[in-house]
mmCIF file of C-alpha atoms and ligand atoms in Angstrom:
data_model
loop_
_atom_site.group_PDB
_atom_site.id
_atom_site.type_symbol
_atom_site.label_atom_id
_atom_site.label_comp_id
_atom_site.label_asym_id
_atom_site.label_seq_id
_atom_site.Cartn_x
_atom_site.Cartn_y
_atom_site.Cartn_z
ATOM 1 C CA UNK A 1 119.694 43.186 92.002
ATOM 2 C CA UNK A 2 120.549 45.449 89.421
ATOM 3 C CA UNK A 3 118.817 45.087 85.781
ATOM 4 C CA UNK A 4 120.917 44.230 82.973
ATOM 5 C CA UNK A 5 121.907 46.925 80.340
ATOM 6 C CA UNK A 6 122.752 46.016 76.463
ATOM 7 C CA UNK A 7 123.029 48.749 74.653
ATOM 8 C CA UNK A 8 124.167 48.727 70.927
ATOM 9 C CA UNK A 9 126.281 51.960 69.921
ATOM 10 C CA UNK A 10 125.750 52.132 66.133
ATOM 11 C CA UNK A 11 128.377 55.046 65.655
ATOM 12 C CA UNK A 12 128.137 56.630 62.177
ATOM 13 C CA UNK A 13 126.585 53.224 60.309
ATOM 14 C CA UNK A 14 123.402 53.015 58.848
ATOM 15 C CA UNK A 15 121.077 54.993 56.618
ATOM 16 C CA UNK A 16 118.007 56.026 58.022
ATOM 17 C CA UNK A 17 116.734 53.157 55.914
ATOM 18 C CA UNK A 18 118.955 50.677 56.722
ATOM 19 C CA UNK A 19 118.541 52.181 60.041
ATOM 20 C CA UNK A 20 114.413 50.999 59.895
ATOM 21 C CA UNK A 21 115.541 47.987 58.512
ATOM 22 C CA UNK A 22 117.908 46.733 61.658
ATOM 23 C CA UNK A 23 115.652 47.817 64.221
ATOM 24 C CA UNK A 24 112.262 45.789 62.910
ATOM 25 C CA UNK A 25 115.098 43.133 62.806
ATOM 26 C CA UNK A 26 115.822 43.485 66.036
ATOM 27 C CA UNK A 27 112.148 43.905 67.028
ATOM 28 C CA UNK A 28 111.056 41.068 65.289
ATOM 29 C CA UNK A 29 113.475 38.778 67.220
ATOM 30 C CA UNK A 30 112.955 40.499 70.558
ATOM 31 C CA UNK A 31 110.875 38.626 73.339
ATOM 32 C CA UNK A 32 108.489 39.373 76.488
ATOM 33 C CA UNK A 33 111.923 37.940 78.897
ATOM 34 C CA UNK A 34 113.750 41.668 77.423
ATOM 35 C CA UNK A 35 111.704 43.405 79.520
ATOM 36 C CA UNK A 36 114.076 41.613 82.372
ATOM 37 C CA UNK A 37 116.780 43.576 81.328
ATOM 38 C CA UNK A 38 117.216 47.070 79.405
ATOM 39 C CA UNK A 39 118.043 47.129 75.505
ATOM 40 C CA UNK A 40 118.693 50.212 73.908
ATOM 41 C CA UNK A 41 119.691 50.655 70.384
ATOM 42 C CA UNK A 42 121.993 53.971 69.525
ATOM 43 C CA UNK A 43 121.771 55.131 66.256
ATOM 44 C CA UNK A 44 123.173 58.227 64.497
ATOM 45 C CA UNK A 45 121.510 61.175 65.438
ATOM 46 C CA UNK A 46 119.410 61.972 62.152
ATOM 47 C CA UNK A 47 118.162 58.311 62.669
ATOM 48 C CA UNK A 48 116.668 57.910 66.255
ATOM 49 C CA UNK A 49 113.533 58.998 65.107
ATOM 50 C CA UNK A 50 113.081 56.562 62.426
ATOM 51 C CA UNK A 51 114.337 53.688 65.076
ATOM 52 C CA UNK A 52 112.309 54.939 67.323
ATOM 53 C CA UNK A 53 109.085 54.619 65.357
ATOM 54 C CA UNK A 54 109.702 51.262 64.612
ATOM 55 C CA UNK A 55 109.752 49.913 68.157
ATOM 56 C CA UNK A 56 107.288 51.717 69.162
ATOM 57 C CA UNK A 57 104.712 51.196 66.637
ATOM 58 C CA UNK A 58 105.979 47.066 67.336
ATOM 59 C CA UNK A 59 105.768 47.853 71.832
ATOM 60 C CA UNK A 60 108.977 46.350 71.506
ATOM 61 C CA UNK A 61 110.845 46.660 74.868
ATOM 62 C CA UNK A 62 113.744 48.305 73.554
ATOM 63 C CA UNK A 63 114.973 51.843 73.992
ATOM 64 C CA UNK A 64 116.458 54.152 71.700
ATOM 65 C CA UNK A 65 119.914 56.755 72.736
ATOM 66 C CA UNK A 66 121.638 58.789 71.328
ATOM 67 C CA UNK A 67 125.535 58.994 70.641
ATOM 68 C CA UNK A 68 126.043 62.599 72.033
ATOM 69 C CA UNK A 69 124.327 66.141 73.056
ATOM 70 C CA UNK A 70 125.285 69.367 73.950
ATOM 71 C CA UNK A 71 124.817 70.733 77.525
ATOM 72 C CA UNK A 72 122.788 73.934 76.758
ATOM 73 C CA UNK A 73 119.132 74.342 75.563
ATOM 74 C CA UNK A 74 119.091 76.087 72.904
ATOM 75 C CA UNK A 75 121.249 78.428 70.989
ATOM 76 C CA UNK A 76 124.373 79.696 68.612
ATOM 77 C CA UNK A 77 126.386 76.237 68.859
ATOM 78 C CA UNK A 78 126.187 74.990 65.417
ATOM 79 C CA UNK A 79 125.756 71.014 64.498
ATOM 80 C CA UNK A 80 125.011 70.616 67.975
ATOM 81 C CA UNK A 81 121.938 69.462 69.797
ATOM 82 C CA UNK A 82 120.163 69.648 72.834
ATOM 83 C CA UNK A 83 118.705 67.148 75.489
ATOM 84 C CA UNK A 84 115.506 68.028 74.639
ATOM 85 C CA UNK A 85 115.691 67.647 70.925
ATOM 86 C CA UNK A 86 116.801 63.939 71.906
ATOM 87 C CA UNK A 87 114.056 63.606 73.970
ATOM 88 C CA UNK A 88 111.402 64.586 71.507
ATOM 89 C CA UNK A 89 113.197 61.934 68.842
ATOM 90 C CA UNK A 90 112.507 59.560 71.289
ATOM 91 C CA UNK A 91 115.538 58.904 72.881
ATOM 92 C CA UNK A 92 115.526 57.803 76.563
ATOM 93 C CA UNK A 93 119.761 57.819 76.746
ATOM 94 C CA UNK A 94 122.520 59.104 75.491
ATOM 95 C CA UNK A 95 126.128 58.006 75.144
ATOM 96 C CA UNK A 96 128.551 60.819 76.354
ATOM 97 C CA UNK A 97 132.287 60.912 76.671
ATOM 98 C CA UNK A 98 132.973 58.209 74.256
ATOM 99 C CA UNK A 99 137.142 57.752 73.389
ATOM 100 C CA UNK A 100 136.606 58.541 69.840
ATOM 101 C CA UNK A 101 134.683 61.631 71.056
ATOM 102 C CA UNK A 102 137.085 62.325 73.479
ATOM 103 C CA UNK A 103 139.750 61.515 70.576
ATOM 104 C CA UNK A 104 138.375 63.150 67.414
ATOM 105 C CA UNK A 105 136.304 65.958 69.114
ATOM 106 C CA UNK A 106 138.492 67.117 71.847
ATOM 107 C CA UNK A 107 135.449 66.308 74.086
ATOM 108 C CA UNK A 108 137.156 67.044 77.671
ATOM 109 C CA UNK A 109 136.179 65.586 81.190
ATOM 110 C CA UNK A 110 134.553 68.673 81.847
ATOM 111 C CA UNK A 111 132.590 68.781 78.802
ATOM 112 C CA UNK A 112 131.116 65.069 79.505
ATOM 113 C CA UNK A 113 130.691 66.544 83.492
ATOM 114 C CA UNK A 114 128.266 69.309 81.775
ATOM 115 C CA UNK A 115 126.878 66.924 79.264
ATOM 116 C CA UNK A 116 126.012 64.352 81.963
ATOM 117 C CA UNK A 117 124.470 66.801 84.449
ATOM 118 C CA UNK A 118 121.632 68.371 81.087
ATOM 119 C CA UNK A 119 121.007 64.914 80.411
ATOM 120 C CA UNK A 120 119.994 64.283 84.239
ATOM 121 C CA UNK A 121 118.238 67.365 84.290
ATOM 122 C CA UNK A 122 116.223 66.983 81.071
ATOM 123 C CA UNK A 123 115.282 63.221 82.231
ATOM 124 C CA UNK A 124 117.248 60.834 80.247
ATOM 125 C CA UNK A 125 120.001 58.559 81.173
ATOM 126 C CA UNK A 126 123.641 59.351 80.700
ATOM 127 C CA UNK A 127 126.010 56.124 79.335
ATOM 128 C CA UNK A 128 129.055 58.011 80.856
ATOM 129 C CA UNK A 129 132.641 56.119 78.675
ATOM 130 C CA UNK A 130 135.554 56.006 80.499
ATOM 131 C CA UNK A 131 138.643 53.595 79.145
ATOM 132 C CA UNK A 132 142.516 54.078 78.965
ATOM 133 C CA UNK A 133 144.686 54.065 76.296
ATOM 134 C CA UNK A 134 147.056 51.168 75.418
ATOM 135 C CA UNK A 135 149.761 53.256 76.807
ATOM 136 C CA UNK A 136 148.281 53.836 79.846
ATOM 137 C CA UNK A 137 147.330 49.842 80.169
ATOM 138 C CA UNK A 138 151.024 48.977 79.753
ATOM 139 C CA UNK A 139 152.472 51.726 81.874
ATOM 140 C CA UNK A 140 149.780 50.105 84.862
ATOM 141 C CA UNK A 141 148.124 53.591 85.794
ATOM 142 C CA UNK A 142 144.954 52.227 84.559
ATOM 143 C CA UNK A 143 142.862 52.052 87.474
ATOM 144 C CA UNK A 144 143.949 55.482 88.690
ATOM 145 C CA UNK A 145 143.569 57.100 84.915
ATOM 146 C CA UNK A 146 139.983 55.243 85.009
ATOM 147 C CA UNK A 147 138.758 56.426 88.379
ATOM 148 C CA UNK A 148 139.976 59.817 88.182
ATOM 149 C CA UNK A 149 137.561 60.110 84.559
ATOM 150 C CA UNK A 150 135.033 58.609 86.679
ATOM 151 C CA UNK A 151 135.128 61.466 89.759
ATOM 152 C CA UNK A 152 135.253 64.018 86.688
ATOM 153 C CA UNK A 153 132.084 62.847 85.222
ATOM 154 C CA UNK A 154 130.074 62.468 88.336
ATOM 155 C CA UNK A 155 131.633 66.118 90.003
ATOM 156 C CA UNK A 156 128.845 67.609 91.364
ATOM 157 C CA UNK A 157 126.151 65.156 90.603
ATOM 158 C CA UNK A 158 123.216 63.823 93.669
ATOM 159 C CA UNK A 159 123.872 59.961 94.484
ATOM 160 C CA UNK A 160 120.200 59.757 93.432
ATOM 161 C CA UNK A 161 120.716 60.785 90.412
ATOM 162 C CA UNK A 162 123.721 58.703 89.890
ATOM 163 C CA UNK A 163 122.392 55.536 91.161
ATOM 164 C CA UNK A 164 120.209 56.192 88.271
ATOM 165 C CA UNK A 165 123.054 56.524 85.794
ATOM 166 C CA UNK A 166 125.337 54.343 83.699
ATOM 167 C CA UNK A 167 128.985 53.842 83.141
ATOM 168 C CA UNK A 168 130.665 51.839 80.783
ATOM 169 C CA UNK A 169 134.222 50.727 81.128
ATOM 170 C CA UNK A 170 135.563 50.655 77.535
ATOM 171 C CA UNK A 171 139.475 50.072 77.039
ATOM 172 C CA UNK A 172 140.507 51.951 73.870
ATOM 173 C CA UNK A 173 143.027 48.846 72.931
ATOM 174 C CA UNK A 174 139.891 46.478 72.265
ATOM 175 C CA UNK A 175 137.410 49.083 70.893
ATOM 176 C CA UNK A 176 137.301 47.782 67.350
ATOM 177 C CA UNK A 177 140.497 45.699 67.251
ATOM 178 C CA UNK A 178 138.839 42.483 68.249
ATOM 179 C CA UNK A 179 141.049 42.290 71.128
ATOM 180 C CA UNK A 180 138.514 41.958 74.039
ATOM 181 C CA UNK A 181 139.787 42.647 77.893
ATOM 182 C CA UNK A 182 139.512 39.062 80.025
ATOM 183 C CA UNK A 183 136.913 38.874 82.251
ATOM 184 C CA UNK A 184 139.079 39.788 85.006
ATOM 185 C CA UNK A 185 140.871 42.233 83.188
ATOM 186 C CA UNK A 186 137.298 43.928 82.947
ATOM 187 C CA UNK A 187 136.118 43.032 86.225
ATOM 188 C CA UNK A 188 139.072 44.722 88.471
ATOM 189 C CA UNK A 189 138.187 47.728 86.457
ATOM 190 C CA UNK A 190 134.427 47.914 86.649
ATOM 191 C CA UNK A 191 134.844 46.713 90.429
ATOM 192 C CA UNK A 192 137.139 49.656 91.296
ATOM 193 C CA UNK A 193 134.729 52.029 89.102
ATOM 194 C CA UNK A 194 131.974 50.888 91.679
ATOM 195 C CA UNK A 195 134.395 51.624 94.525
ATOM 196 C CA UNK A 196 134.855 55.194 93.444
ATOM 197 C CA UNK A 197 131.132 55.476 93.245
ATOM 198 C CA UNK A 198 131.128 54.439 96.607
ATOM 199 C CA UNK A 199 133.470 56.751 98.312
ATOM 200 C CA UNK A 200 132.296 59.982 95.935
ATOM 201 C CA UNK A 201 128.529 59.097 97.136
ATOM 202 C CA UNK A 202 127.737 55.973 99.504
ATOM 203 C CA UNK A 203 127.645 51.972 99.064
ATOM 204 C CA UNK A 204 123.508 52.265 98.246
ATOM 205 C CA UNK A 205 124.640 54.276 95.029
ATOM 206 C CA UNK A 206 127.949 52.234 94.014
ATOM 207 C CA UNK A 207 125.298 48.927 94.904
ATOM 208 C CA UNK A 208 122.593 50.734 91.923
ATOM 209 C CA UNK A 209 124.781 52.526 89.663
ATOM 210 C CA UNK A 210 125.294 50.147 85.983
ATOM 211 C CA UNK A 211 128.874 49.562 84.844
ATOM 212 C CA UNK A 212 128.738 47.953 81.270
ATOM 213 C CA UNK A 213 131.828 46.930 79.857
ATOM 214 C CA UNK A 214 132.255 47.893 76.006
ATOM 215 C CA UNK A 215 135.641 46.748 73.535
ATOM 216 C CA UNK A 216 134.923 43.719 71.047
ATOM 217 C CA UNK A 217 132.333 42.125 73.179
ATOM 218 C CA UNK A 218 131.034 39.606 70.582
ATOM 219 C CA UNK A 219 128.802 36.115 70.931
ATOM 220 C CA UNK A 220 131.936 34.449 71.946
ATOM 221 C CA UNK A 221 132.951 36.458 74.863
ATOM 222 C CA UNK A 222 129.829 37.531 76.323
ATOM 223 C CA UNK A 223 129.099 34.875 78.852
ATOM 224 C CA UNK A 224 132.371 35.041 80.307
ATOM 225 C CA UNK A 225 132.293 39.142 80.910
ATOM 226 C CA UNK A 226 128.790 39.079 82.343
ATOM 227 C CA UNK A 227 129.552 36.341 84.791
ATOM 228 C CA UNK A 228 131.811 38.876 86.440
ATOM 229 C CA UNK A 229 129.627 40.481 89.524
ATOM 230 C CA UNK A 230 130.390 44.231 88.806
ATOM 231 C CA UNK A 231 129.973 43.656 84.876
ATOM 232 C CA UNK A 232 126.024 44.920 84.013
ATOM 233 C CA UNK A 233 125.540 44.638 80.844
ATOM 234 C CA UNK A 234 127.464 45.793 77.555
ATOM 235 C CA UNK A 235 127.711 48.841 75.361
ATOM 236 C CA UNK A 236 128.359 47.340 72.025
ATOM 237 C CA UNK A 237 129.790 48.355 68.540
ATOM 238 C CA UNK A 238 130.647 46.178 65.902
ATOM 239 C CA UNK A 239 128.886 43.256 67.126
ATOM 240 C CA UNK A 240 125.379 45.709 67.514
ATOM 241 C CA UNK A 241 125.515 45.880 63.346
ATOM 242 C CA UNK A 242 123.896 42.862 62.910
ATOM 243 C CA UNK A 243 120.535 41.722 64.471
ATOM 244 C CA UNK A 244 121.749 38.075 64.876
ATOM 245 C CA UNK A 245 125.031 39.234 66.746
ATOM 246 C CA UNK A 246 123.187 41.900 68.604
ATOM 247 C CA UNK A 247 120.368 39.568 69.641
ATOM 248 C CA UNK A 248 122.679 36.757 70.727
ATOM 249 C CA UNK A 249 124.373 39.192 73.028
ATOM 250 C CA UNK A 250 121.048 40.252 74.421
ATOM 251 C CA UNK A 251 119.688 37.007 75.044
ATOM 252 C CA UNK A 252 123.112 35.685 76.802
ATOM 253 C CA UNK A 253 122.012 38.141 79.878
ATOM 254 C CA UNK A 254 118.756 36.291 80.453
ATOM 255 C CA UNK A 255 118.922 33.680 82.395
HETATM 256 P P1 PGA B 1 133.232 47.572 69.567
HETATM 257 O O1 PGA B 1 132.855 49.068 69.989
HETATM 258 O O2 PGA B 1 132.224 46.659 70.203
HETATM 259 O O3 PGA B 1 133.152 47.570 68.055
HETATM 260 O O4 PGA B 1 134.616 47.306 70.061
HETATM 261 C C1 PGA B 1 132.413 49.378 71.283
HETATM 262 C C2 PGA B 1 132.230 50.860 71.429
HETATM 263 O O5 PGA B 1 133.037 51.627 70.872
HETATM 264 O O6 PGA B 1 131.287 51.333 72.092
#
């Protein structure tokens, strides 16, 4: 069986105080039963230290990621930083190929390829986004568009490593807009994500690998998505701003 994966993706919210200040929230309503599943909180990159300190000082069992990274060590590649100044901040993930990334920062399938293999290299977990555009939804490519970002991001990668991995299925038509994919809607997606796993490595992989779906999942729509057998877990925005929300969500995957 795999273990459940809620992971809240703060995106550029929060002071570092107000940062502190959700996270001993969070802490403070977190229970032994989260150690079922995985919880990770994402906060802006100046802030994962200070998030970090807070659940550890508390043994919470929650993670902390990070929102991006850049695929090199060290070196001339300004704003930019490295796997293992994540690491040492604390962070055990690390979002990569996000659609407002992918929007905003020109951040190509190759790039999240290159991003994905550092972060297996330098020992944390990648939270690889895929997710088509409204245009692509309506013009029914979906599942091709999908899988093909999917074989991009996983190009040269060991099934062990993969298996180890995470992918979240995030429409961009329900990122923000309240508009949340059905159930099945998600499901054929995340199932046919699993399927690609499956014939890029083998069915032991596609069986391991988590597929979260991410795009307004709120209290109300939770239990429905993560009845669906190829849904894991979420990767949450809006709903991941507020310790009540965030801790609803995290609870609804116990069982
Ligand atoms: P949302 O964001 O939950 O606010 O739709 C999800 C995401 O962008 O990861």
């Amino acid at each position: 069986m795999r273990k459940a994966l809620m992971a809240g993706n703060w995106k550029m919210n929060k002071t570092w105080a107000e940062t502190v200040v959700l996270a001993q929230h969070i802490s403070n309503q977190s229970t032994e039963q989260w150690s079922d599943l995985d919880v990770v909180l994402c906060p802006a990159m100046p802030n994962i230290k200070a998030a970090y300190s807070v659940l550890e000082f508390d043994h919470a069992p929650i993670a902390v990621g990070a929102q991006n990274v850049h695929w090199e060590e060290s070196g001339a590649y300004t704003g930019e930083a490295s796997v293992g100044m994540l690491a040492e901040l604390g962070a055990k993930y690390c979002i990569v190929g996000h659609s407002e990334r992918r929007e905003y920062f020109a951040e190509t399938d190759e790039a999240v390829n290159k991003k994905a293999k550092a972060l297996i290299a330098g020992g944390l977990i990648p939270i690889i986004c895929v997710g088509e555009s409204l245009g692509i939804r309506d013009d029914g490519s979906f599942i091709d568009y999908v899988c093909a970002q999917v074989r991009a991001a996983l190009a040269g990668l060991e099934g062990s490593n993969v298996a180890k991995s995470v992918i979240a299925y995030e429409p961009i038509w329900a990122i923000g807009t309240g508009r949340t994919a059905t159930p099945e809607q998600a499901q054929e997606v995340c199932a046919a994500i699993r399927a690609t796993v499956a014939e890029m490595f083998d069915t032991e992989t596609a069986e391991a690998i988590r597929v979260l779906y991410g795009g307004s999942m709120k209290p109300e729509n939770v239990a429905g998505l993560m009845e669906k057998p190829d849904i894991d877990g979420g990767l949450i925005g809006g709903a991941a701003l507020e310790a009540e929300s965030f801790v609803y969500l995290v609870n609804a995957c116990l069982d």
